[in-house]
Tab-separated table of C-alpha atoms in Angstrom:
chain	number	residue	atom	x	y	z
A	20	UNK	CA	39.432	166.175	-235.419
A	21	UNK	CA	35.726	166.543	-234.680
A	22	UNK	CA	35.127	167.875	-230.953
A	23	UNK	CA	32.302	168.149	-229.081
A	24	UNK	CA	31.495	171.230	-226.709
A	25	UNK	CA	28.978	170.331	-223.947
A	26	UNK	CA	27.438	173.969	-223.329
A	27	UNK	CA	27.309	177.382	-225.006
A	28	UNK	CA	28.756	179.914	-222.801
A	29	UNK	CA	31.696	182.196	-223.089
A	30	UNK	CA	33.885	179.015	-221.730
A	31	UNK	CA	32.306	177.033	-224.777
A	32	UNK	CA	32.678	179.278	-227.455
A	33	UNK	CA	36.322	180.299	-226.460
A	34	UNK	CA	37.409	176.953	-226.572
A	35	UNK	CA	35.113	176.281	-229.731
A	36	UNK	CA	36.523	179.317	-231.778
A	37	UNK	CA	40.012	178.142	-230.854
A	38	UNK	CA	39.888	174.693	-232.158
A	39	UNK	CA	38.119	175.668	-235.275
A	40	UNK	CA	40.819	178.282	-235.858
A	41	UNK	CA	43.169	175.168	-235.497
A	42	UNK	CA	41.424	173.454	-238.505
A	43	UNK	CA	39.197	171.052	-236.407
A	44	UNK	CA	35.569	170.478	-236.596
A	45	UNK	CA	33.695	171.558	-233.573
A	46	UNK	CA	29.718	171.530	-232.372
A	47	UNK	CA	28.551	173.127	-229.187
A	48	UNK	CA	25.998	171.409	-227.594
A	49	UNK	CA	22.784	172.399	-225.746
A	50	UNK	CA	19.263	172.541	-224.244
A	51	UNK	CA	17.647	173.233	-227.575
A	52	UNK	CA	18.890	172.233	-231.250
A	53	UNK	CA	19.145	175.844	-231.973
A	54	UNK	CA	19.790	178.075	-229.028
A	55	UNK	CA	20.093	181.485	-230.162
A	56	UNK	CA	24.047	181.840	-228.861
A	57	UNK	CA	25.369	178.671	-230.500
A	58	UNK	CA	23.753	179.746	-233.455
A	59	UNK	CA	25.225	183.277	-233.476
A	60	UNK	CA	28.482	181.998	-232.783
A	61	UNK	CA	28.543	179.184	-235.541
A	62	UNK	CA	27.018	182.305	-237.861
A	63	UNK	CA	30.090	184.678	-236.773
A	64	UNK	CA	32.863	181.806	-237.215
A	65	UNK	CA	31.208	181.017	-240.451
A	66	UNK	CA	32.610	177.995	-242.794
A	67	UNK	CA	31.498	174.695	-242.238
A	68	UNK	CA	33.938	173.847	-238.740
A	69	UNK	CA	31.687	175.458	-236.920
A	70	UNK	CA	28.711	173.491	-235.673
A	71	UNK	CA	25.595	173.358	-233.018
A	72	UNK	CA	23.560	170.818	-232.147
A	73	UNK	CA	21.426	169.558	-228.637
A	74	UNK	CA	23.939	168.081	-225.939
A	75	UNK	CA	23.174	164.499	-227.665
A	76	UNK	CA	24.434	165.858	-231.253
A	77	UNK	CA	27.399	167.615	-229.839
A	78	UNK	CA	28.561	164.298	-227.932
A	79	UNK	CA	27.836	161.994	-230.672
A	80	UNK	CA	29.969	164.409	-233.012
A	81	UNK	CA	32.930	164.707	-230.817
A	82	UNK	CA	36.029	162.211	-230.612
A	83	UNK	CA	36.950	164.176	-228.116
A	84	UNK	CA	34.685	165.770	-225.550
A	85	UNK	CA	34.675	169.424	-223.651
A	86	UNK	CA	32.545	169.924	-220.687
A	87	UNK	CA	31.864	173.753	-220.886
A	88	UNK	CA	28.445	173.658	-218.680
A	89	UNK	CA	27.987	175.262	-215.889
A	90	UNK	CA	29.263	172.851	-213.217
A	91	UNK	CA	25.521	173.087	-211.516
A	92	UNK	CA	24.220	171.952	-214.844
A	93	UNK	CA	26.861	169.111	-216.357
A	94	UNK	CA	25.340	165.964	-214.909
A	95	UNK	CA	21.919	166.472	-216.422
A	96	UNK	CA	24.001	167.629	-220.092
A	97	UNK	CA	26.130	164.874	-219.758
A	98	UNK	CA	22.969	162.929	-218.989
A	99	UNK	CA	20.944	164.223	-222.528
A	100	UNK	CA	24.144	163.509	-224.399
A	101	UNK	CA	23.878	159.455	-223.385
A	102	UNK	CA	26.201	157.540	-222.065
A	103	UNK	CA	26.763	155.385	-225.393
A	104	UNK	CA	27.738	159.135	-226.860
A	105	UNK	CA	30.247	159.220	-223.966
A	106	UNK	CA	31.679	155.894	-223.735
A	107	UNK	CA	34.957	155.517	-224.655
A	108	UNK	CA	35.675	158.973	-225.246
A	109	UNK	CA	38.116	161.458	-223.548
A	110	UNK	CA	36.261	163.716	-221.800
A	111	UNK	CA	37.652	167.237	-220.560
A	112	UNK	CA	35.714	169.093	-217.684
A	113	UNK	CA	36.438	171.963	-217.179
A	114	UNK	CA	33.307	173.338	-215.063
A	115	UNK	CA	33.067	173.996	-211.773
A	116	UNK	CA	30.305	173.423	-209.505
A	117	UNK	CA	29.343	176.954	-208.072
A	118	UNK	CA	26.229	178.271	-206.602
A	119	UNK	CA	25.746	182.355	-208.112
A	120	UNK	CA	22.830	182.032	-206.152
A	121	UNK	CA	24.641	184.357	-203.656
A	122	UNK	CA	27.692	187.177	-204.228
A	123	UNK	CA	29.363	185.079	-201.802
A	124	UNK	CA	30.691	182.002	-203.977
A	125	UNK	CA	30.118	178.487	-202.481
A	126	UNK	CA	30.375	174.838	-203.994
A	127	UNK	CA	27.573	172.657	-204.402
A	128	UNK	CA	29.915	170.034	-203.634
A	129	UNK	CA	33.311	170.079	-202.134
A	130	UNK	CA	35.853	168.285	-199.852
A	131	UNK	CA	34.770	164.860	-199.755
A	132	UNK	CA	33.521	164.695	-203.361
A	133	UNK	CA	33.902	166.670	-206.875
A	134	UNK	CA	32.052	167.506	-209.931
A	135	UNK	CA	35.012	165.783	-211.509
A	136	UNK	CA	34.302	162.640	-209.527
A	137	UNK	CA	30.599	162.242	-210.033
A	138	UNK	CA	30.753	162.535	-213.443
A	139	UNK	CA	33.424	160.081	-213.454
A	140	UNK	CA	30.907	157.477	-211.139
A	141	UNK	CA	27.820	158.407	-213.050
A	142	UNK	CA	30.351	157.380	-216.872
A	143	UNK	CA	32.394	154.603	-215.495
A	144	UNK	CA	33.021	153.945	-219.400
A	145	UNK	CA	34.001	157.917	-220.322
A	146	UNK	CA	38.053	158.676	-219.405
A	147	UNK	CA	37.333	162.306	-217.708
A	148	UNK	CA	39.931	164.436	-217.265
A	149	UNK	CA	39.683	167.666	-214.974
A	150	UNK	CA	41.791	170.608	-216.230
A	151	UNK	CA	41.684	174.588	-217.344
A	152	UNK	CA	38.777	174.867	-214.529
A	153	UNK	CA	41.456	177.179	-212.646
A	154	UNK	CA	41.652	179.823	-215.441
A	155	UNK	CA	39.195	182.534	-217.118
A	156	UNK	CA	38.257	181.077	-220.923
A	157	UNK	CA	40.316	183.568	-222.491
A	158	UNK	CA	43.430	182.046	-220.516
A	159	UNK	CA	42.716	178.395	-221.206
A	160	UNK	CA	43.330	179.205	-224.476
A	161	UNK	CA	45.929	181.087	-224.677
A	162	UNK	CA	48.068	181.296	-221.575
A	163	UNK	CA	51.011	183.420	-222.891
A	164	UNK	CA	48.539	186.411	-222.582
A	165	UNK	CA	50.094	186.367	-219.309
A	166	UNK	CA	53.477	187.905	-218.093
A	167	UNK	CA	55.149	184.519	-216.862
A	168	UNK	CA	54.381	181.040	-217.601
A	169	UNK	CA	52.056	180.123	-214.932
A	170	UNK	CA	50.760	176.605	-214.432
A	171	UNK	CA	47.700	174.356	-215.093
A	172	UNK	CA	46.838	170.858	-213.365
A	173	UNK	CA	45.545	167.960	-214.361
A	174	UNK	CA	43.488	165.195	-212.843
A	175	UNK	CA	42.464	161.493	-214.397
A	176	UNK	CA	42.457	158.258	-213.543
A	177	UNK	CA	43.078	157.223	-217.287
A	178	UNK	CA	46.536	157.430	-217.695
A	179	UNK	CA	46.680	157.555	-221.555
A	180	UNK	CA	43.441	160.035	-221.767
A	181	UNK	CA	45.602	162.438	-219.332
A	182	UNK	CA	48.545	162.107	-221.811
A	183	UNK	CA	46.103	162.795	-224.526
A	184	UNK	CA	44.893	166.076	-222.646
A	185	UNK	CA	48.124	167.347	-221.725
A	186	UNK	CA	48.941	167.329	-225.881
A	187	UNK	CA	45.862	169.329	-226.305
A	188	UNK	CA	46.962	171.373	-223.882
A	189	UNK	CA	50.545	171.881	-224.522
A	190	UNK	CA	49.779	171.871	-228.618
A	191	UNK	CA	46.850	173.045	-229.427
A	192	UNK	CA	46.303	175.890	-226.547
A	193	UNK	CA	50.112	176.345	-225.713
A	194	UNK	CA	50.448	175.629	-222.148
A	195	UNK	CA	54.605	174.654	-221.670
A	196	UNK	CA	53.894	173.814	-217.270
A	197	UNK	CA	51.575	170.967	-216.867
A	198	UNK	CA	51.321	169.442	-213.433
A	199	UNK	CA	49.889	165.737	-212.747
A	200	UNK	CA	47.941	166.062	-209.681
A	201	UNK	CA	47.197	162.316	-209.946
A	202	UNK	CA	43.745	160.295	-210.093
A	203	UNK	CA	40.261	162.016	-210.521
A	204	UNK	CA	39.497	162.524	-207.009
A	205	UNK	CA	42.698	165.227	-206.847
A	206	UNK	CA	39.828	167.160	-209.180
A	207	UNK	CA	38.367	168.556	-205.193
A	208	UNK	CA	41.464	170.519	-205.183
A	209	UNK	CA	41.325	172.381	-208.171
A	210	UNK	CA	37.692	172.820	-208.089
A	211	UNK	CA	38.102	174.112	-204.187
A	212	UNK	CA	40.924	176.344	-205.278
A	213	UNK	CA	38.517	178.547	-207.128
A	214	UNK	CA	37.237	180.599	-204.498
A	215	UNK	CA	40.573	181.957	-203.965
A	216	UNK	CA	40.417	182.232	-207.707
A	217	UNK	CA	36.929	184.456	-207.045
A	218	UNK	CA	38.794	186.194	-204.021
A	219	UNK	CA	41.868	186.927	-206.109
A	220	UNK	CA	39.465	188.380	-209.152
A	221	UNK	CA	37.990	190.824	-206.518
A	222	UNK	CA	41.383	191.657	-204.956
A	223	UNK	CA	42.901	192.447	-208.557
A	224	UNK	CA	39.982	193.913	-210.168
A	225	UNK	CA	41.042	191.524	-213.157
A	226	UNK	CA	40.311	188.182	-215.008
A	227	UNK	CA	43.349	187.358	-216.527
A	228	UNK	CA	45.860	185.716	-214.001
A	229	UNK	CA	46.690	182.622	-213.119
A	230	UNK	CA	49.261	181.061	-210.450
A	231	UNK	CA	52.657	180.027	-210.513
A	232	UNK	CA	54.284	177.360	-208.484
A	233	UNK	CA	57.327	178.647	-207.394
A	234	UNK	CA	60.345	176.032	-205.667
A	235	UNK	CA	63.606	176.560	-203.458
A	236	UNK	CA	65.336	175.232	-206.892
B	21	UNK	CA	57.529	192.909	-178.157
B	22	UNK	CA	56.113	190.224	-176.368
B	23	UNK	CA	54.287	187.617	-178.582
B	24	UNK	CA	52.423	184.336	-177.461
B	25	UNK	CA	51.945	181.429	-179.548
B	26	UNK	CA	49.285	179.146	-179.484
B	27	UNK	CA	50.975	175.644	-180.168
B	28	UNK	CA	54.153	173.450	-179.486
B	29	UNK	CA	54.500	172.523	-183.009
B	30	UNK	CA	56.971	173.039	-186.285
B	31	UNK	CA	55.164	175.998	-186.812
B	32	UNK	CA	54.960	177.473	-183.245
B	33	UNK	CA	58.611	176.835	-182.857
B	34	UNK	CA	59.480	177.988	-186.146
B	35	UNK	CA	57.574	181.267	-186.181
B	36	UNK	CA	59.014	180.903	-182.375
B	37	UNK	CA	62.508	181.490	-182.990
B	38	UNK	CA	62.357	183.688	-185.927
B	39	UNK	CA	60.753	186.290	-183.207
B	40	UNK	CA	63.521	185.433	-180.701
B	41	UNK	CA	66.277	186.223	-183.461
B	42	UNK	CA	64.630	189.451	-184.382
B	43	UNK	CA	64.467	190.550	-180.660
B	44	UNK	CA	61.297	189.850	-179.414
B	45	UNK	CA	60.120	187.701	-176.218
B	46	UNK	CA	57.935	184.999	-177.378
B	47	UNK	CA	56.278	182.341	-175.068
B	48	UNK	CA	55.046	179.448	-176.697
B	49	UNK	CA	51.543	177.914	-175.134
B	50	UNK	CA	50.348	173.928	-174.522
B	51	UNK	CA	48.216	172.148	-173.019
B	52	UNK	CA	50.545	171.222	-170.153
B	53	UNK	CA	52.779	174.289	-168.302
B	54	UNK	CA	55.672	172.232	-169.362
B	55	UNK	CA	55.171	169.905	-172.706
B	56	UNK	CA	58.842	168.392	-173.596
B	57	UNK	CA	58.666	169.990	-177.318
B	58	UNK	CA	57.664	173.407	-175.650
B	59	UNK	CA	61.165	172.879	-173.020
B	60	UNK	CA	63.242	171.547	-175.539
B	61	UNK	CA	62.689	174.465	-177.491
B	62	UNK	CA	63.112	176.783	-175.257
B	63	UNK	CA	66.389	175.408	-173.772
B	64	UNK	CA	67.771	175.060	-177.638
B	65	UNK	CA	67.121	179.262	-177.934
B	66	UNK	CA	68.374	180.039	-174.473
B	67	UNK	CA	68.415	183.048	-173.004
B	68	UNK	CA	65.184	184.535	-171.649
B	69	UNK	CA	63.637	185.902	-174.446
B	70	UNK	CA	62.441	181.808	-175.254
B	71	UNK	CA	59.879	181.220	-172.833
B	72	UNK	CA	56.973	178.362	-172.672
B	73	UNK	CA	53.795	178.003	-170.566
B	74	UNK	CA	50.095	176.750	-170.718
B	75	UNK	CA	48.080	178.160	-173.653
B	76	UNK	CA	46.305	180.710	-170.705
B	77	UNK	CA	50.362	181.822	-169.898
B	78	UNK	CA	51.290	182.374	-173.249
B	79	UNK	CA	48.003	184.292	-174.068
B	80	UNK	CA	48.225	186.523	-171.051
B	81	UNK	CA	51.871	186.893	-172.076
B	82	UNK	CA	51.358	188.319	-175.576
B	83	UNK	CA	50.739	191.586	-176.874
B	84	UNK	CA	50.587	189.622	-180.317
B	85	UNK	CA	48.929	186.039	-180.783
B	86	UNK	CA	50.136	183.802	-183.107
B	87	UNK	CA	47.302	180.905	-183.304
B	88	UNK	CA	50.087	177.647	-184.557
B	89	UNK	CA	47.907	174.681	-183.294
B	90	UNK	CA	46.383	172.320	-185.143
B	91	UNK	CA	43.333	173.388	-186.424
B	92	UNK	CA	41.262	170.783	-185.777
B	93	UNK	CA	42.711	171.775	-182.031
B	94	UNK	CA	42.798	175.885	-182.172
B	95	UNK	CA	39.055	176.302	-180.226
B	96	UNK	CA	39.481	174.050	-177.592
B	97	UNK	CA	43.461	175.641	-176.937
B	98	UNK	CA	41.905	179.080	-177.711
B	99	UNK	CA	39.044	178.653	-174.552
B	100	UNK	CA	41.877	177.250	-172.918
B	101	UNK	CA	43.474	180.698	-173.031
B	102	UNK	CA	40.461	182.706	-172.078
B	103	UNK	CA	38.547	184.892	-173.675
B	104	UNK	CA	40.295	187.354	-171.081
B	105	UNK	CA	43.406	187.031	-172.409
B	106	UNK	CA	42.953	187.489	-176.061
B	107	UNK	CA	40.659	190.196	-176.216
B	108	UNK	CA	41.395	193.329	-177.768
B	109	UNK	CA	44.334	191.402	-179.213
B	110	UNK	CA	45.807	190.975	-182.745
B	111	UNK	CA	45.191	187.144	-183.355
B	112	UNK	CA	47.292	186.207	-186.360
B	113	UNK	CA	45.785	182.807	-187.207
B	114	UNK	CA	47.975	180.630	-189.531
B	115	UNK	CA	46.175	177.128	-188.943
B	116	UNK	CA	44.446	174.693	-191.118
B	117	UNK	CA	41.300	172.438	-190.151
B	118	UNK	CA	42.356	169.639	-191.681
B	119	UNK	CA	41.290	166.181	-190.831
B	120	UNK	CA	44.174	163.900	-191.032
B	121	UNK	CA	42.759	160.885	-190.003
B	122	UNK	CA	42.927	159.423	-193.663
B	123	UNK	CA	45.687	160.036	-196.391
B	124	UNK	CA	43.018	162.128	-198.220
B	125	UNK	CA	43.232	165.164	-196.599
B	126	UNK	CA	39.623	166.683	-195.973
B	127	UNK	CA	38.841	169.913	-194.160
B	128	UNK	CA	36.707	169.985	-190.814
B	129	UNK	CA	35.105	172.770	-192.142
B	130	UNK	CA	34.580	174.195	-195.177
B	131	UNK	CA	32.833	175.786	-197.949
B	132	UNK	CA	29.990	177.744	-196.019
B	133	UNK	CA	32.034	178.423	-192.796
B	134	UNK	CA	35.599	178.517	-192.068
B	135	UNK	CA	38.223	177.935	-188.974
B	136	UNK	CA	38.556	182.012	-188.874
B	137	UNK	CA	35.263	182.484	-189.093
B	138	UNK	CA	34.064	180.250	-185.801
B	139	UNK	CA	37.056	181.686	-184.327
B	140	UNK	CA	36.543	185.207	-184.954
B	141	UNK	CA	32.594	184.535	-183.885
B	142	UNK	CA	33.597	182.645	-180.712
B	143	UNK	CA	36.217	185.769	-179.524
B	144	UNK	CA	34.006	189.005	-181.165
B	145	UNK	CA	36.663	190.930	-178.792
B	146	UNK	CA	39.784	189.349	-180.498
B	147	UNK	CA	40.778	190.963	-183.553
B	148	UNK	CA	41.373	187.647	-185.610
B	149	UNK	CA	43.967	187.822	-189.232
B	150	UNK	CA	43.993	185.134	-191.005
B	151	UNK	CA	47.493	184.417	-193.218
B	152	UNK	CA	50.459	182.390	-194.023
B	153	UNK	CA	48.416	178.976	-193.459
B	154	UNK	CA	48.949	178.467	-197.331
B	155	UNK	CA	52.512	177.737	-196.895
B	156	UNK	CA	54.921	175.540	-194.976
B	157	UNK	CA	56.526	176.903	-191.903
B	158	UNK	CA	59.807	177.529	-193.300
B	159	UNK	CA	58.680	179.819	-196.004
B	160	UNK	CA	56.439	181.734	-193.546
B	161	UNK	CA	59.264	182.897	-192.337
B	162	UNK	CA	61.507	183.242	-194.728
B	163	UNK	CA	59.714	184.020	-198.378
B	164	UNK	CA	63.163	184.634	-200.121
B	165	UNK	CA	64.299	180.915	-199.854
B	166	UNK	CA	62.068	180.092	-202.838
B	167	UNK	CA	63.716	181.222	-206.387
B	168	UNK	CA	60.772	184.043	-206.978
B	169	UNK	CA	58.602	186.275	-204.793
B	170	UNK	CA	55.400	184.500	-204.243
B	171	UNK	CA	52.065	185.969	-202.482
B	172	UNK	CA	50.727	185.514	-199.437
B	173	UNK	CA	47.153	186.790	-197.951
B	174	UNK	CA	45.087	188.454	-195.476
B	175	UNK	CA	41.817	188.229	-194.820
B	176	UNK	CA	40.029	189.887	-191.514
B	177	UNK	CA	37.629	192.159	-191.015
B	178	UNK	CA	39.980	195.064	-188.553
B	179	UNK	CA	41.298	197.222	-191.149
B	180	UNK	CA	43.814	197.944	-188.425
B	181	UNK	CA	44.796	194.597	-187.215
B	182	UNK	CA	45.609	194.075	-191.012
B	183	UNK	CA	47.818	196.764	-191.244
B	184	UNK	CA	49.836	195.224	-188.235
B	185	UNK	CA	50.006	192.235	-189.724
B	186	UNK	CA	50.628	193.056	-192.920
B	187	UNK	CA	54.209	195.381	-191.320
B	188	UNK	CA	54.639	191.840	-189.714
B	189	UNK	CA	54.771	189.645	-192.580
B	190	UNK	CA	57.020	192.303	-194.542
B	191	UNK	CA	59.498	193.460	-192.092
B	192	UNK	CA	59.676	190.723	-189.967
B	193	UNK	CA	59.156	187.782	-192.402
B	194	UNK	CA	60.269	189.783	-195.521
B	195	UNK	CA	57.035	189.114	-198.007
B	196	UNK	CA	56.918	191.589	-200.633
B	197	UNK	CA	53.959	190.455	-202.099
B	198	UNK	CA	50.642	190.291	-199.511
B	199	UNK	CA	46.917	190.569	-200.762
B	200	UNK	CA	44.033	191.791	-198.409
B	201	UNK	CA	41.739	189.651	-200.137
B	202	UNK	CA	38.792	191.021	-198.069
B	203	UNK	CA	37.072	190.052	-194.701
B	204	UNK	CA	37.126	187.116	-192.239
B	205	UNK	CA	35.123	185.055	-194.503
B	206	UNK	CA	37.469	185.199	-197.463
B	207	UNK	CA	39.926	182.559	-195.188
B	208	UNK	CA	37.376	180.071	-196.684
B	209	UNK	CA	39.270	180.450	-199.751
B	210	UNK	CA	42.888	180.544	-198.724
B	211	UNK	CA	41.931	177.031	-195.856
B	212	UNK	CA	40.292	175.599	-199.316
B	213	UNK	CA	43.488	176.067	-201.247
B	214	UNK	CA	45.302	173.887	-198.694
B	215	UNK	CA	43.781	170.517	-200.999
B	216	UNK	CA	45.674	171.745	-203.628
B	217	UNK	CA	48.743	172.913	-201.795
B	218	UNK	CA	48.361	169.106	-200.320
B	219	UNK	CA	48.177	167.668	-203.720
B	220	UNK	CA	51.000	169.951	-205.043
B	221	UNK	CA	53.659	168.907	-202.373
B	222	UNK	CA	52.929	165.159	-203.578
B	223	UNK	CA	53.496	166.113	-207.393
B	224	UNK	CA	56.519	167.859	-206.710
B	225	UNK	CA	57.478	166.377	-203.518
B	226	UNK	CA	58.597	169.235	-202.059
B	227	UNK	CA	57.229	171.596	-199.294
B	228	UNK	CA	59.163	174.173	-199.855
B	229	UNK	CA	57.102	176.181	-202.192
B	230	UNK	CA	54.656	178.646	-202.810
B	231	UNK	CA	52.364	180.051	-205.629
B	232	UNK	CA	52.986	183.723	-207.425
B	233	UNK	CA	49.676	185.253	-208.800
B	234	UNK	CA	50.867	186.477	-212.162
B	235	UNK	CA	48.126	188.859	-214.347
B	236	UNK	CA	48.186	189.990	-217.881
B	237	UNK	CA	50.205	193.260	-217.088
């Protein structure tokens, strides 16, 4: 498939070496036709699978869309990719909207609205789907880096783009527990979760975990 | 020991007669000297270890203080108990300020503050913990119902008053697995998580549950 990578960060290129290792075509979009990273990492995964373009390139490329921005920056990429480079496609956003302004994480919005959610309103015609935002890059790819099977959620209001996502997940990036949280606006949850995500990272002195939900059986 | 407990609730009479059956004298704290729920309970344990009074009794009464109420509730039943009465004190706060008004859950606060935070700045005297609020009151009590060990934090800013708390939770409550996550203001993080714990309970309708943090080895 072709795929299109909004952004050009570790989170981009992570998920962009994976898929071209899987035999799809992928472009990272951003800012500039040629930013020096998405260049460097098209040059290192050589061949012709591995693409970059502006945020309008990478969109129009993609059949299926990753939103790899930083969440403070995803609703003006999304807005330089165009909404007729959106519509109708399955988008996956997996950014979070933190402020680094401070050491002191906070989101720059949270509990009555998400990231997830205003992208959603501002691309009534794009089916968004929030997932993998709860997990370093190199885990969203490959989760059985990890000592258990842990979990990873998923939030939509398209029910068909959701089961389309939780293939990609389960197939292409080998996830086995995938958890429905239910329409987009469950996406607050997730994206609220990661400041215990930041916590935990300071607590363990490590990048690679992820949770577990454990039952009474 | 003898242990107060803010609230007349399922927590407060959970975490209520788990102290009774390990020995201690508890005294759970309302509004009114005598709420029914608060009596009830206390007839149902018998004996005199089970004891109930207004949230000033029950504050006066512990050497320990377990904050159970609501959190939307916890400051005004905190000033209630009088800054007299809790200071110097290990104030183990379990509660959640969640607005329940709507289905949605949102959180009173959030984000850039916290419930542990405004309490902790409204009693400087009161050495404030904050922990267990990210489960249900069953498994605060007893962590080995679920089919794994699962985590549960701390955050404060007493080193001491976390070491109490922390012999608490394991040898009264039997956690094995507790993270200081850092100071009072980490609790932002662990209150935040209660959207997801919200939307997880739905998915697998189920409260009994709890997440394990699982790493990379």
């Amino acid at each position: 498939m072709q795929i299109g990578i909004m952004g050009s960060g570790l989170t981009a290129q992570t998920i962009g070496s994976k898929l071209v290792s899987l035999g799809h075509e992928v472009m990272l979009g951003s800012r500039e036709e040629a930013k020096p990273s998405t260049v460097a990492w098209a040059k290192e995964e050589g061949g012709q699978h591995a693409l970059y373009g502006t945020f309008m390139n990478a969109a129009a490329f993609g059949e299926i869309i990753f939103n790899c921005t930083m969440g403070s920056a995803s609703l003006a990429a999304l807005n330089q990719a165009g909404v007729e480079n959106l519509s109708g496609k399955v988008l996956i956003d997996t950014a979070n909207p933190i402020d680094r302004t401070t050491d002191r994480w906070t989101l720059t919005v949270s509990n009555t609205d998400s990231l997830a959610e205003q992208i959603q309103r501002s691309f009534p015609e794009t089916r968004v789907v929030k997932t993998l935002n709860t997990v370093n890059a190199n885990v969203m790819v490959d989760p059985a880096k990890l000592l258990e099977r842990t979990h990873v959620f998923v939030s939509g209001n398209d029910i068909e783009a959701k089961a389309v996502v939780v293939r990609i997940l389960r197939d292409w990036f080998g996830w086995k527990e995938i958890i429905d949280l239910g329409g987009i606006e469950t996406a607050r949850s997730v994206e609220m979760y990661v400041l215990l995500w930041h916590n935990l990272r300071n607590a363990i002195s490590s990048q690679r975990f992820n949770i577990k939900v454990v039952t009474s059986g």
